[in-house]
GROMACS .gro file of C-alpha atoms in nm:
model
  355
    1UNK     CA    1   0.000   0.000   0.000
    2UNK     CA    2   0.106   0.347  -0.074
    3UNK     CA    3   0.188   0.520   0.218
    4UNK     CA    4   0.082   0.885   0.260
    5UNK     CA    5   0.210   1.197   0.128
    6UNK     CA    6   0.278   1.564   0.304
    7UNK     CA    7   0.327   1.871   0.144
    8UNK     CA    8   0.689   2.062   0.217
    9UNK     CA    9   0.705   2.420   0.312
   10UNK     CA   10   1.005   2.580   0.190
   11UNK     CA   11   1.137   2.879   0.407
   12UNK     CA   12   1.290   3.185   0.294
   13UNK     CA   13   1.649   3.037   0.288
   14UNK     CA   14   1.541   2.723   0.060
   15UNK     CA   15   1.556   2.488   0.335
   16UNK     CA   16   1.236   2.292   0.462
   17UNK     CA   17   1.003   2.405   0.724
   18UNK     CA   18   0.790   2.057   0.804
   19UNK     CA   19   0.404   2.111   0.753
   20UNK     CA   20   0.144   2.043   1.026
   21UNK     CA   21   0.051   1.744   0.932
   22UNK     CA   22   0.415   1.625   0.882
   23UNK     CA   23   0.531   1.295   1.084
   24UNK     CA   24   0.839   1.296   1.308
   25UNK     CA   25   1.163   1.274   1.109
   26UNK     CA   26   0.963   1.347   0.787
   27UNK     CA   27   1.082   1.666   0.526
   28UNK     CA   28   0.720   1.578   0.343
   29UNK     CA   29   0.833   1.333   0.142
   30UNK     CA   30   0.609   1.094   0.271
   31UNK     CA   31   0.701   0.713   0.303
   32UNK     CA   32   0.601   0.460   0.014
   33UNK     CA   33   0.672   0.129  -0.032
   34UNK     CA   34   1.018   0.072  -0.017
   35UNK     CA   35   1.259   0.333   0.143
   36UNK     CA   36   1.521   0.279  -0.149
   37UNK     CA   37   1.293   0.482  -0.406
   38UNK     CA   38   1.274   0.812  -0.258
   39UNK     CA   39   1.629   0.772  -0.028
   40UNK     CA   40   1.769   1.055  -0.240
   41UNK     CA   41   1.468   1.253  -0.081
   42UNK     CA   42   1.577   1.232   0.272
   43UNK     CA   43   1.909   1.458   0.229
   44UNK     CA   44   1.741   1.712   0.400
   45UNK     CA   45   1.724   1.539   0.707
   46UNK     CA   46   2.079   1.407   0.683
   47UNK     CA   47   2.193   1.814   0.703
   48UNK     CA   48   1.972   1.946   0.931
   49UNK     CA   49   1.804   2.160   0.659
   50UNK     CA   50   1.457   2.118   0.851
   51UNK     CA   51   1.327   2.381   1.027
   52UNK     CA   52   1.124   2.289   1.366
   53UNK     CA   53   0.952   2.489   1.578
   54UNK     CA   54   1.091   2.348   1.895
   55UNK     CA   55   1.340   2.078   2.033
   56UNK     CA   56   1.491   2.158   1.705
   57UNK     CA   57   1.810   1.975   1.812
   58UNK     CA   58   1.641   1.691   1.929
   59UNK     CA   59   1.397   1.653   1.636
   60UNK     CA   60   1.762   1.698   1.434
   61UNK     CA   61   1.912   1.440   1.631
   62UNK     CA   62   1.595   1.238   1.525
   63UNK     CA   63   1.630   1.265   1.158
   64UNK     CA   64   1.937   1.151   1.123
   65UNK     CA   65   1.899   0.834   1.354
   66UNK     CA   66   1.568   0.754   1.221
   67UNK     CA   67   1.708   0.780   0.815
   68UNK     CA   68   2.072   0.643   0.903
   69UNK     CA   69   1.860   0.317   1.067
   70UNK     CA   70   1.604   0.264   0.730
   71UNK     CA   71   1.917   0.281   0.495
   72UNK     CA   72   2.122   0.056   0.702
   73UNK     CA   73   1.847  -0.242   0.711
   74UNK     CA   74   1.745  -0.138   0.361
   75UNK     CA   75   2.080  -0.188   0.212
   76UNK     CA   76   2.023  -0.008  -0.048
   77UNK     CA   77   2.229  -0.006  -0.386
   78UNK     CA   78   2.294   0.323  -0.620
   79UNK     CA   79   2.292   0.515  -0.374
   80UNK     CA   80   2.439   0.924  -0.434
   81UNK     CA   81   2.788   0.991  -0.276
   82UNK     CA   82   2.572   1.223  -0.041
   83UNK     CA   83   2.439   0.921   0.166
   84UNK     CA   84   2.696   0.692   0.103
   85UNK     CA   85   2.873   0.982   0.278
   86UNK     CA   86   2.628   1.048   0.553
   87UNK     CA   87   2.621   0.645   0.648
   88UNK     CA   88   2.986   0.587   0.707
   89UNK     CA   89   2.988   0.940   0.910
   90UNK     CA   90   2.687   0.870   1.133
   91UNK     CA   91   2.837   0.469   1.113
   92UNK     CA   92   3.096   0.514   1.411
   93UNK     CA   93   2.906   0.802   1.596
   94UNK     CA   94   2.627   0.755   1.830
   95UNK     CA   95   2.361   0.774   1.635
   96UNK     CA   96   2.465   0.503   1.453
   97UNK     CA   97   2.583   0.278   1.721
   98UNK     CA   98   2.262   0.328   1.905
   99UNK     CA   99   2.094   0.254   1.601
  100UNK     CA  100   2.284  -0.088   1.530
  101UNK     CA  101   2.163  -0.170   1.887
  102UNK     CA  102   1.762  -0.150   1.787
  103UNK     CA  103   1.880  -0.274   1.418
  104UNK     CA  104   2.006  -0.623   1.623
  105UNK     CA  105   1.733  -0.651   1.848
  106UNK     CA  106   1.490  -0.602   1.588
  107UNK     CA  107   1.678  -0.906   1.371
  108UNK     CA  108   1.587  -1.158   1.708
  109UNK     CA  109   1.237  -1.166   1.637
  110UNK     CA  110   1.141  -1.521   1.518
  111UNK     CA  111   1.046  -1.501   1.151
  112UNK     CA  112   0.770  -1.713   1.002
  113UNK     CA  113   1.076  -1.820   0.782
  114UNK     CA  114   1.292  -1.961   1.062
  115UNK     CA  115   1.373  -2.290   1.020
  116UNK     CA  116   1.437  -2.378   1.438
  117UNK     CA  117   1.113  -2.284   1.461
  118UNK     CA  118   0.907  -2.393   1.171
  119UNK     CA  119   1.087  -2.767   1.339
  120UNK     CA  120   0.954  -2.684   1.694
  121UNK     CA  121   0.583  -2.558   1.589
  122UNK     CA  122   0.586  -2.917   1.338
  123UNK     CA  123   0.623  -3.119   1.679
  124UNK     CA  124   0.428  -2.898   1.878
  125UNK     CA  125   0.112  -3.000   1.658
  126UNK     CA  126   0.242  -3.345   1.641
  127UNK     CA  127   0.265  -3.330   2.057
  128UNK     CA  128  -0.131  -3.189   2.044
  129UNK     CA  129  -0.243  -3.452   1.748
  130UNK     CA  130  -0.110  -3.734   2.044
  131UNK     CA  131  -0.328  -3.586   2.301
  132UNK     CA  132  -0.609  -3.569   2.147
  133UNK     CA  133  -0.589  -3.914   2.006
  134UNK     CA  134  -0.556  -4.009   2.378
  135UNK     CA  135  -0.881  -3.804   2.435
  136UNK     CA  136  -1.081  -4.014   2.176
  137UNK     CA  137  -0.944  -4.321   2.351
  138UNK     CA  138  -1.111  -4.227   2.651
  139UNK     CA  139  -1.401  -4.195   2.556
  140UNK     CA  140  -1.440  -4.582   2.442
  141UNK     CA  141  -1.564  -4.814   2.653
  142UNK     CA  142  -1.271  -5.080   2.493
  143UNK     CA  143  -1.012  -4.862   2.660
  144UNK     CA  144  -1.091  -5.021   2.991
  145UNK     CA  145  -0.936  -5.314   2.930
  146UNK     CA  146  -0.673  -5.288   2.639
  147UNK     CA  147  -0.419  -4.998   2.772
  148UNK     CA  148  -0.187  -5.109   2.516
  149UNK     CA  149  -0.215  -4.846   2.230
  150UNK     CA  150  -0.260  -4.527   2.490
  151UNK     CA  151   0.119  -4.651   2.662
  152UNK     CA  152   0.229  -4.672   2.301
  153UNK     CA  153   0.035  -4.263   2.255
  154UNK     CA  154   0.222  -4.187   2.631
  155UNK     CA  155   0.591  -4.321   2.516
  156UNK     CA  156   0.565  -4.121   2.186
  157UNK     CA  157   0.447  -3.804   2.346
  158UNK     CA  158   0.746  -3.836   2.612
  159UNK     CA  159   0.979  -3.881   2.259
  160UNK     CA  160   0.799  -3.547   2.099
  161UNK     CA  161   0.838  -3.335   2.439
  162UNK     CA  162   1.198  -3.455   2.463
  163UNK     CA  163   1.259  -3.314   2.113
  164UNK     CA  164   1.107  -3.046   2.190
  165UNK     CA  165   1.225  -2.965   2.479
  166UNK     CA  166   1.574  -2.988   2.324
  167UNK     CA  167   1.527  -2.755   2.087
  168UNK     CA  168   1.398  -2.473   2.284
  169UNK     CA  169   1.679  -2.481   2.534
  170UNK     CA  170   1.899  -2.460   2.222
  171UNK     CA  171   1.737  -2.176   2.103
  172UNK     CA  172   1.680  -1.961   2.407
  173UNK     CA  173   2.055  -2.053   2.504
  174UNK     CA  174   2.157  -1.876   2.157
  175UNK     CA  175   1.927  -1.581   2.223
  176UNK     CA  176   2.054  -1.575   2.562
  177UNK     CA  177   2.415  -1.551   2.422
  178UNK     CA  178   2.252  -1.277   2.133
  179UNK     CA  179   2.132  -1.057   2.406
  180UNK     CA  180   2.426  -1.071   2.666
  181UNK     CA  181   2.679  -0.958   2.375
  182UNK     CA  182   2.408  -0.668   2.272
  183UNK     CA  183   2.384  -0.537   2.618
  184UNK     CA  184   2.766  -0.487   2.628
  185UNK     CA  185   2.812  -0.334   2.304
  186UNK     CA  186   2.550  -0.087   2.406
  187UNK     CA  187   2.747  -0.016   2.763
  188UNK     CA  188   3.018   0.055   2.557
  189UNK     CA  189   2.864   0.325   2.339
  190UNK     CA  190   3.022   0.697   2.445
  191UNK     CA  191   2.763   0.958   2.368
  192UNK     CA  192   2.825   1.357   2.388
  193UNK     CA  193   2.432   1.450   2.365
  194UNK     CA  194   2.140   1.408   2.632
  195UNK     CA  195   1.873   1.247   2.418
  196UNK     CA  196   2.186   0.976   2.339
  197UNK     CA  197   2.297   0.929   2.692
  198UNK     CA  198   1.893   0.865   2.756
  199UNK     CA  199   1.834   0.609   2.482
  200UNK     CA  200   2.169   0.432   2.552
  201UNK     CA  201   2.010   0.362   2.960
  202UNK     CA  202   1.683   0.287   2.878
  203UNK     CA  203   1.868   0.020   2.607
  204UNK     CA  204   2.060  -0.136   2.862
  205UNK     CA  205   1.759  -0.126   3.145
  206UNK     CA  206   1.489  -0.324   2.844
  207UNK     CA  207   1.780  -0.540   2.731
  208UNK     CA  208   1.814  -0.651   3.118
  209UNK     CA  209   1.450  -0.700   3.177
  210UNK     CA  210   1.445  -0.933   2.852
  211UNK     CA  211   1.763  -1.098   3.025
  212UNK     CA  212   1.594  -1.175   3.334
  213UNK     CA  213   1.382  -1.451   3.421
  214UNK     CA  214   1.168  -1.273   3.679
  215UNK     CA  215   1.011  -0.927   3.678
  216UNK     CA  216   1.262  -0.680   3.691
  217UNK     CA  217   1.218  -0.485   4.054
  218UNK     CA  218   1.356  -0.101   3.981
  219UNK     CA  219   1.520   0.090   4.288
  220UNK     CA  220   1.407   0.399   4.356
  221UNK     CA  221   1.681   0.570   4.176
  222UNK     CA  222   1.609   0.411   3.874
  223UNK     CA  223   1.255   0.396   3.847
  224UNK     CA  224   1.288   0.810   3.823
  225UNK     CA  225   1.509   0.851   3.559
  226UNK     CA  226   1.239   0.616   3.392
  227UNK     CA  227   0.981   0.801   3.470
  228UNK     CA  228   1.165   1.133   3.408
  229UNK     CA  229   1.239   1.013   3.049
  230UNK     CA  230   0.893   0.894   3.019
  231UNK     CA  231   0.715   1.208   3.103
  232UNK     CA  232   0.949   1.420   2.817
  233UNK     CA  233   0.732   1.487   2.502
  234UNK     CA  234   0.823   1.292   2.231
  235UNK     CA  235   1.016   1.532   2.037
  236UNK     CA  236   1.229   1.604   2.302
  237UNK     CA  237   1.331   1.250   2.475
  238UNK     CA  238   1.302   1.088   2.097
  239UNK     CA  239   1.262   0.677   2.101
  240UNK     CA  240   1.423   0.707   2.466
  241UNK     CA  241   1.056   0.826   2.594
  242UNK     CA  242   0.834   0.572   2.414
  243UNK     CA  243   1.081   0.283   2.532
  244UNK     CA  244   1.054   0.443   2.852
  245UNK     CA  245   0.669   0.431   2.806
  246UNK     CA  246   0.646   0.071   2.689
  247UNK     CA  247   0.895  -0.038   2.942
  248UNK     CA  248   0.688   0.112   3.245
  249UNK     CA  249   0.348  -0.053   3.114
  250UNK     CA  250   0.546  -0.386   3.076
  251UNK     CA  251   0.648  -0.358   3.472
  252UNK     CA  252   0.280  -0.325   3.568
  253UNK     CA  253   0.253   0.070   3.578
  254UNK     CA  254  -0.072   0.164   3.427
  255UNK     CA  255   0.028   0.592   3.383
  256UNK     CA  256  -0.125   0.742   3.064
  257UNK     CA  257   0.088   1.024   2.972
  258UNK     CA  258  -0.085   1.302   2.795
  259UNK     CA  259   0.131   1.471   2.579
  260UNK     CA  260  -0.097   1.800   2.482
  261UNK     CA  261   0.114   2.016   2.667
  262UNK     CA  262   0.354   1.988   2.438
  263UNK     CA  263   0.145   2.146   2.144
  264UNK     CA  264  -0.069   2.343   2.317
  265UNK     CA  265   0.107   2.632   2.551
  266UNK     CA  266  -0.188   2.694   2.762
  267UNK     CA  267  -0.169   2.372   2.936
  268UNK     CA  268   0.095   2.211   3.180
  269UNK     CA  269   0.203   1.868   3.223
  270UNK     CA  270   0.063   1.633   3.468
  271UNK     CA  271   0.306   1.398   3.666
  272UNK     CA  272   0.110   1.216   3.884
  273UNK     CA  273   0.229   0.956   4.119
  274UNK     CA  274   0.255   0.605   3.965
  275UNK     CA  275   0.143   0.357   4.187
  276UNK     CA  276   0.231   0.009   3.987
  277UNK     CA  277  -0.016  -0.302   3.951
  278UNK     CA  278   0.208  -0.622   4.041
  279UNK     CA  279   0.132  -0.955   3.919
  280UNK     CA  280   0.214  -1.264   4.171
  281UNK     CA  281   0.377  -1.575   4.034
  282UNK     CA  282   0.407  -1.878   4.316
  283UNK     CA  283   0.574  -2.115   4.299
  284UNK     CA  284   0.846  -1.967   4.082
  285UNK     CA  285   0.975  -2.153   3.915
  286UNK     CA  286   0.722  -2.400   3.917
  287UNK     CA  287   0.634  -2.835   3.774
  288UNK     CA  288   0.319  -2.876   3.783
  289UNK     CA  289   0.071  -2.546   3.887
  290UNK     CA  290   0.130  -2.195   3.972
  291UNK     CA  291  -0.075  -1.954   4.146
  292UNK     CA  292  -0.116  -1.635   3.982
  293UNK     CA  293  -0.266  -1.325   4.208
  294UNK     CA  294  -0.289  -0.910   4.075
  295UNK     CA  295  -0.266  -0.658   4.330
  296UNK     CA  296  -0.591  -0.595   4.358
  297UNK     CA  297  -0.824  -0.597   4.072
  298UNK     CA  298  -1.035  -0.910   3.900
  299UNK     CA  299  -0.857  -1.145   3.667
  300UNK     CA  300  -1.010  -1.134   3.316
  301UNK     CA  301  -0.813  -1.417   3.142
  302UNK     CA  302  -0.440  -1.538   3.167
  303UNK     CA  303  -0.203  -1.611   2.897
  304UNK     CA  304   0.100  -1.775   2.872
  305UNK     CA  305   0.304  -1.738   2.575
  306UNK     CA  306   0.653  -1.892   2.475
  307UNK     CA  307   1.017  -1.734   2.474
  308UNK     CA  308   0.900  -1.677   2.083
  309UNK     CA  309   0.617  -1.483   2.162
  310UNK     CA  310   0.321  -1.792   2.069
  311UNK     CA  311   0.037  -1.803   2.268
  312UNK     CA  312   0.037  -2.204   2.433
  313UNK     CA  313  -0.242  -2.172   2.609
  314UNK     CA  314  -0.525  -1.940   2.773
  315UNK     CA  315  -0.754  -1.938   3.065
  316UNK     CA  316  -1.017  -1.763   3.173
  317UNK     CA  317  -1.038  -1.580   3.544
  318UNK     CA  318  -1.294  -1.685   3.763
  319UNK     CA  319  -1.433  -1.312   3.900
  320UNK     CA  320  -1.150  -1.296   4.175
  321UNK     CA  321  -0.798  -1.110   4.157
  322UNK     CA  322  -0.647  -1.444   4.119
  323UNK     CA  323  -0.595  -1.793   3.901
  324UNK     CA  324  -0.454  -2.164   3.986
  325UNK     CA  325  -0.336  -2.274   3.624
  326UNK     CA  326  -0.202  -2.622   3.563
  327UNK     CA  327   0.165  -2.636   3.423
  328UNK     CA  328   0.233  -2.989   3.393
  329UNK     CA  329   0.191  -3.011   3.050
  330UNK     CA  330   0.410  -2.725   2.944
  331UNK     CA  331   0.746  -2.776   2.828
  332UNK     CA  332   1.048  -2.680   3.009
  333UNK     CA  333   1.205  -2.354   2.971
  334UNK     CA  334   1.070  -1.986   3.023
  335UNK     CA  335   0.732  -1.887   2.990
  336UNK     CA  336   0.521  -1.477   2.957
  337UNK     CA  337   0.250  -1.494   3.132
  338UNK     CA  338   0.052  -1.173   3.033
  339UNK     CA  339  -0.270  -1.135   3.282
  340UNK     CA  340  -0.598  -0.916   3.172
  341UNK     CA  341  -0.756  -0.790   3.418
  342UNK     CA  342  -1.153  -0.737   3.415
  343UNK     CA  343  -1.089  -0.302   3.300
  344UNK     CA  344  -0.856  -0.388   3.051
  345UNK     CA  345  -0.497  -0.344   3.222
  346UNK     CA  346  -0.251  -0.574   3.078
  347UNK     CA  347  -0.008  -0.719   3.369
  348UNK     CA  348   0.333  -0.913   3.257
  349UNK     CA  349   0.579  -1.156   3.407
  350UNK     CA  350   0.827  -1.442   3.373
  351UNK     CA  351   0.738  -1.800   3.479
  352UNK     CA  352   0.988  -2.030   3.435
  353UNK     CA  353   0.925  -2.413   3.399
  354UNK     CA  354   1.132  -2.682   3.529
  355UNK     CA  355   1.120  -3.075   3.656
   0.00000   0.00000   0.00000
């Protein structure tokens, strides 16, 4: 699909004053479908030639980060000595170091196309085909007496989980590994500018809670330079405030942040105390069941979802703030379990599975 299109508004001295409607990071060129037809159009963001009418360093900072990170994963070819220029200048600074940071966590998201996985969801549905054959069996009255074919169902499952079971350890041991070396490239990054220095902590504080296998706990320290970065409007803290954002929501704080202040003069911003929903895992880790409890609210449903983001299974809450779900039949390794509650608040954390 075509994507949509913004008018430029040149300024007196040539360069480009972005319209009102125009995106963060955008001269008006607009964004179609592939980044490598119109790259040539981005120089103005490469030389801060765009005008803004505040946070203009930031917003600078921005454009260059935001086209120095498309051109990078686009690899384009033919491209003018300009950019060619541009991305081995921007390649050793900040910008682009923090940018090969998101550029490799981006590339550790499972893709349809992975062939680890494709292998693991093949035996998952051969794992559920056995169980349900073992339902049907139980519902004939010949089962009784000839246990035969179900021992023969039990061993293969046992051969199928085992497979299984190998494979995902293999897996999250090399994302593991993936993550570890990303977090220390990123501690080693030297920035000179603020929204830099910001970006580069709240890197290393998501890359640790992705790291851990329990809900990461913030000290007080910390969880105000998140929320201090979190409460910036978006032009000014740049991708450092919505990680910030996402971050806090994925620790069980339920702020909305209300950015009008930042386009409208006549109003101020709000901080308001956070107070964060937490979500109770016992026994953790677990074998067989595990006790989930929120802080205070009713439990809508529960899900638990894999180390590659696939939804195992799901269960539905009862009308009370907590849930005893079986976990017997999971296989080993690290589980999200991501809790609804009954007004729509999403609550997160880390169950790990063992035997």
């Amino acid at each position: 699909a075509q994507g949509d299109w913004f008018d430029n508004i040149p300024d007196q001295n040539t360069s480009y004053g972005c319209g009102s409607l125009c995106p963060n990071g955008g001269a008006g060129a607009g964004f179609g479908p592939d980044i490598c037809d119109y790259a040539e159009e981005l120089i103005p963001l490469t030389n801060n030639s765009v005008s803004y009418a505040a946070y203009q360093n930031e917003m600078r900072w921005l454009d260059r980060y935001q086209v120095y990170k498309l051109l990078t994963e686009a690899e384009c070819s033919g491209l003018s000595q300009t950019l060619r220029n541009f991305i081995s200048a921007m390649a050793s600074s900040e910008i682009g170091k923090l940018a090969e940071i998101d550029i490799r966590l981006n590339a550790l998201a499972t893709s349809s196309e992975d062939a680890d996985q494709i292998q693991i969801d093949s035996l998952h549905q051969i794992h559920d085909s056995l169980i349900i054959q073992i339902k049907d069996l139980l519902e004939e009255t010949w089962f009784k007496w000839d246990t035969s074919i179900v021992v023969e169902l039990l061993d293969e499952m046992a051969v199928v989980q085992t497979e299984i079971d190998s494979l995902v350890e293999v897996k999250n041991d090399w994302y593991t590994g993936q993550l570890e070396e990303i977090l220390d490239d990123n501690s080693e990054i030297s920035t000179n500018s603020t929204i830099a220095a910001q970006l580069k902590w709240v890197n290393g504080l998501m890359i640790t809670t992705m790291l851990s296998d329990t809900l990461l706990h913030l000290d007080s320290e910390d969880e105000n330079d998140l929320l201090d970065i979190a409460f910036l409007c978006p032009e000014e803290g740049g991708y450092a405030t919505l990680k910030a954002r996402g971050l806090l929501h994925s620790l069980g704080y339920t702020e909305v942040f209300d950015d009008r202040h930042c386009y409208d003069s006549s109003l101020q911003a709000l901080k308001a105390p956070i107070m964060p929903l937490r979500l109770t895992l016992a026994p953790n880790p677990t074998s067989t069941f595990v006790y989930i409890e929120a802080s205070s609210q009713a439990i809508h449903s529960v899900q638990f979802m894999n180390s590659m983001g696939q939804l195992i299974f799901e269960q539905k809450g009862g009308g009370a703030n907590y849930v005893y779900s079986q976990t017997d039949q999971l296989a080993l390794g690290t589980y999200m379990v991501v809790c609804t509650l009954i007004d729509g608040t999403v609550l997160r954390s880390k169950l790990i599975v063992n035997r």
